[in-house]
PDB file of C-alpha atoms in Angstrom:
ATOM      1  CA  MET A   1      61.208  15.867 184.641  1.00 46.00           C
ATOM      2  CA  SER A   2      64.543  17.176 183.526  1.00 46.00           C
ATOM      3  CA  GLN A   3      66.154  20.275 185.038  1.00 49.00           C
ATOM      4  CA  ILE A   4      67.446  21.458 181.615  1.00 48.00           C
ATOM      5  CA  GLN A   5      65.340  24.142 180.002  1.00 52.00           C
ATOM      6  CA  ARG A   6      64.313  23.344 176.468  1.00 53.00           C
ATOM      7  CA  GLY A   7      64.070  25.976 173.727  1.00 50.00           C
ATOM      8  CA  ALA A   8      61.403  26.210 171.051  1.00 53.00           C
ATOM      9  CA  ASP A   9      63.345  23.820 168.801  1.00 54.00           C
ATOM     10  CA  GLY A  10      63.808  21.234 171.550  1.00 53.00           C
ATOM     11  CA  GLN A  11      67.500  21.968 172.169  1.00 54.00           C
ATOM     12  CA  SER A  12      68.804  22.867 175.579  1.00 52.00           C
ATOM     13  CA  ALA A  13      69.480  26.528 176.359  1.00 51.00           C
ATOM     14  CA  GLN A  14      73.176  25.727 176.728  1.00 52.00           C
ATOM     15  CA  ASN A  15      73.412  24.236 173.240  1.00 52.00           C
ATOM     16  CA  SER A  16      71.778  27.287 171.659  1.00 55.00           C
ATOM     17  CA  THR A  17      74.304  29.539 173.445  1.00 63.00           C
ATOM     18  CA  ILE A  18      77.167  27.448 172.137  1.00 72.00           C
ATOM     19  CA  SER A  19      75.794  27.565 168.618  1.00 84.00           C
ATOM     20  CA  ALA A  20      75.476  31.372 168.838  1.00 86.00           C
ATOM     21  CA  ASP A  21      79.107  31.578 169.951  1.00 86.00           C
ATOM     22  CA  THR A  22      80.122  29.231 167.175  1.00 90.00           C
ATOM     23  CA  ARG A  23      78.157  31.275 164.664  1.00 90.00           C
ATOM     24  CA  ALA A  24      79.853  34.471 165.877  1.00 88.00           C
ATOM     25  CA  GLN A  25      83.272  32.794 165.615  1.00 90.00           C
ATOM     26  CA  LEU A  26      82.532  31.628 162.067  1.00 90.00           C
ATOM     27  CA  ASN A  27      81.380  35.143 161.108  1.00 91.00           C
ATOM     28  CA  TYR A  28      84.567  36.592 162.583  1.00 92.00           C
ATOM     29  CA  ASP A  29      86.772  34.097 160.742  1.00 91.00           C
ATOM     30  CA  ALA A  30      85.009  34.830 157.456  1.00 93.00           C
ATOM     31  CA  GLN A  31      85.248  38.630 157.795  1.00 94.00           C
ATOM     32  CA  LYS A  32      88.526  39.244 159.639  1.00 96.00           C
ATOM     33  CA  LYS A  33      91.301  41.111 157.874  1.00 97.00           C
ATOM     34  CA  SER A  34      94.561  39.338 157.154  1.00 97.00           C
ATOM     35  CA  MET A  35      97.971  40.898 157.698  1.00 97.00           C
ATOM     36  CA  LEU A  36      99.398  38.814 154.829  1.00 98.00           C
ATOM     37  CA  VAL A  37      96.740  39.929 152.343  1.00 98.00           C
ATOM     38  CA  SER A  38      97.201  43.541 153.455  1.00 98.00           C
ATOM     39  CA  TYR A  39     100.944  43.424 152.839  1.00 98.00           C
ATOM     40  CA  LEU A  40     100.561  41.642 149.501  1.00 98.00           C
ATOM     41  CA  LEU A  41      98.151  44.348 148.358  1.00 98.00           C
ATOM     42  CA  TRP A  42     100.553  46.971 149.687  1.00 98.00           C
ATOM     43  CA  ILE A  43     103.489  45.463 147.765  1.00 98.00           C
ATOM     44  CA  PHE A  44     101.753  44.960 144.434  1.00 98.00           C
ATOM     45  CA  LEU A  45      99.016  47.638 144.415  1.00 97.00           C
ATOM     46  CA  GLY A  46     100.067  50.030 147.156  1.00 96.00           C
ATOM     47  CA  TRP A  47     100.329  53.004 144.819  1.00 95.00           C
ATOM     48  CA  PHE A  48      96.630  52.594 144.049  1.00 96.00           C
ATOM     49  CA  GLY A  49      95.584  52.306 147.712  1.00 97.00           C
ATOM     50  CA  ALA A  50      94.344  48.711 147.373  1.00 98.00           C
ATOM     51  CA  HIS A  51      95.491  47.818 150.885  1.00 98.00           C
ATOM     52  CA  ARG A  52      93.474  50.742 152.269  1.00 98.00           C
ATOM     53  CA  PHE A  53      90.350  49.669 150.381  1.00 98.00           C
ATOM     54  CA  TYR A  54      90.778  46.123 151.741  1.00 97.00           C
ATOM     55  CA  LEU A  55      91.093  47.420 155.302  1.00 97.00           C
ATOM     56  CA  GLY A  56      87.945  49.534 155.024  1.00 95.00           C
ATOM     57  CA  ARG A  57      89.731  52.875 154.706  1.00 97.00           C
ATOM     58  CA  ILE A  58      87.794  53.840 151.572  1.00 97.00           C
ATOM     59  CA  VAL A  59      88.233  57.631 151.750  1.00 98.00           C
ATOM     60  CA  SER A  60      91.991  57.542 152.271  1.00 97.00           C
ATOM     61  CA  GLY A  61      92.244  54.847 149.582  1.00 97.00           C
ATOM     62  CA  LEU A  62      90.422  57.106 147.136  1.00 98.00           C
ATOM     63  CA  ILE A  63      92.648  60.046 148.069  1.00 97.00           C
ATOM     64  CA  LEU A  64      95.801  57.974 147.535  1.00 97.00           C
ATOM     65  CA  LEU A  65      94.466  56.659 144.215  1.00 97.00           C
ATOM     66  CA  ALA A  66      93.557  60.166 143.017  1.00 96.00           C
ATOM     67  CA  LEU A  67      96.903  61.543 144.165  1.00 94.00           C
ATOM     68  CA  THR A  68      98.791  58.810 142.327  1.00 93.00           C
ATOM     69  CA  ILE A  69      96.809  59.321 139.116  1.00 93.00           C
ATOM     70  CA  LEU A  70      97.134  63.100 139.355  1.00 90.00           C
ATOM     71  CA  THR A  71     100.903  63.022 139.884  1.00 88.00           C
ATOM     72  CA  PHE A  72     101.283  60.514 137.055  1.00 87.00           C
ATOM     73  CA  LEU A  73      99.313  62.746 134.681  1.00 86.00           C
ATOM     74  CA  ILE A  74     101.264  65.836 135.725  1.00 84.00           C
ATOM     75  CA  GLY A  75     104.445  63.831 135.294  1.00 80.00           C
ATOM     76  CA  MET A  76     103.464  63.019 131.731  1.00 76.00           C
ATOM     77  CA  VAL A  77     103.080  66.737 130.951  1.00 76.00           C
ATOM     78  CA  THR A  78     105.966  68.177 132.947  1.00 78.00           C
ATOM     79  CA  LEU A  79     108.701  65.679 133.617  1.00 71.00           C
ATOM     80  CA  GLY A  80     110.533  67.562 136.361  1.00 70.00           C
ATOM     81  CA  PHE A  81     107.598  68.719 138.490  1.00 69.00           C
ATOM     82  CA  GLY A  82     105.729  65.409 138.162  1.00 69.00           C
ATOM     83  CA  SER A  83     108.728  63.500 139.452  1.00 74.00           C
ATOM     84  CA  PHE A  84     108.858  65.791 142.459  1.00 78.00           C
ATOM     85  CA  LEU A  85     105.146  65.283 143.147  1.00 82.00           C
ATOM     86  CA  MET A  86     105.492  61.477 143.014  1.00 86.00           C
ATOM     87  CA  ALA A  87     107.351  61.756 146.314  1.00 88.00           C
ATOM     88  CA  ILE A  88     104.065  62.510 148.096  1.00 90.00           C
ATOM     89  CA  PRO A  89     102.279  59.202 147.379  1.00 93.00           C
ATOM     90  CA  ALA A  90     105.628  57.370 147.635  1.00 94.00           C
ATOM     91  CA  ILE A  91     106.126  58.606 151.201  1.00 96.00           C
ATOM     92  CA  TRP A  92     102.485  57.807 152.041  1.00 96.00           C
ATOM     93  CA  VAL A  93     102.847  54.238 150.756  1.00 97.00           C
ATOM     94  CA  LEU A  94     106.129  53.812 152.632  1.00 97.00           C
ATOM     95  CA  VAL A  95     104.596  55.048 155.907  1.00 97.00           C
ATOM     96  CA  ASP A  96     101.661  52.665 155.372  1.00 97.00           C
ATOM     97  CA  ALA A  97     104.091  49.747 155.663  1.00 97.00           C
ATOM     98  CA  PHE A  98     104.439  50.634 159.347  1.00 98.00           C
ATOM     99  CA  LEU A  99     100.755  51.510 159.850  1.00 97.00           C
ATOM    100  CA  ILE A 100      99.242  48.309 158.425  1.00 98.00           C
ATOM    101  CA  PRO A 101      99.583  46.174 161.598  1.00 98.00           C
ATOM    102  CA  GLY A 102      97.700  48.740 163.690  1.00 97.00           C
ATOM    103  CA  ILE A 103      95.024  49.234 161.048  1.00 97.00           C
ATOM    104  CA  VAL A 104      94.476  45.464 160.772  1.00 98.00           C
ATOM    105  CA  ARG A 105      94.273  45.166 164.564  1.00 97.00           C
ATOM    106  CA  ARG A 106      91.739  48.000 164.842  1.00 97.00           C
ATOM    107  CA  ALA A 107      89.643  46.614 161.970  1.00 96.00           C
ATOM    108  CA  ASN A 108      89.498  43.179 163.608  1.00 96.00           C
ATOM    109  CA  GLN A 109      88.666  44.673 167.017  1.00 96.00           C
ATOM    110  CA  ALA A 110      85.838  46.671 165.464  1.00 95.00           C
ATOM    111  CA  LEU A 111      84.575  43.468 163.861  1.00 93.00           C
ATOM    112  CA  ILE A 112      84.597  41.714 167.245  1.00 92.00           C
ATOM    113  CA  ALA A 113      82.644  44.592 168.767  1.00 93.00           C
ATOM    114  CA  ARG A 114      80.061  44.371 165.961  1.00 90.00           C
ATOM    115  CA  LEU A 115      79.618  40.631 166.388  1.00 82.00           C
TER     116      LEU A 115
END
């Protein structure tokens, strides 16, 4: 008789552990956040908070989107004051360029902890 324990499906216990690890790795690879995608979203749609939505920061993405729309609408009505207000989302988007690596790292670490 063999010393290897067999599972319900006839595979060894070691093989089922490896397949669970492989499954977890595949789940991680499918769900992990990319630094490249984050920066592309930041470059092209940063004013609308797309990079924040992608990274799971839904509330701050909504705030940035609302702030951008609000300052644009105010800018349409009052040219001088609206231009001044556009500095707020502009600074936020600029600061996000430096925050993205940390946000991506934390999002991927949280994903590892979940898996």
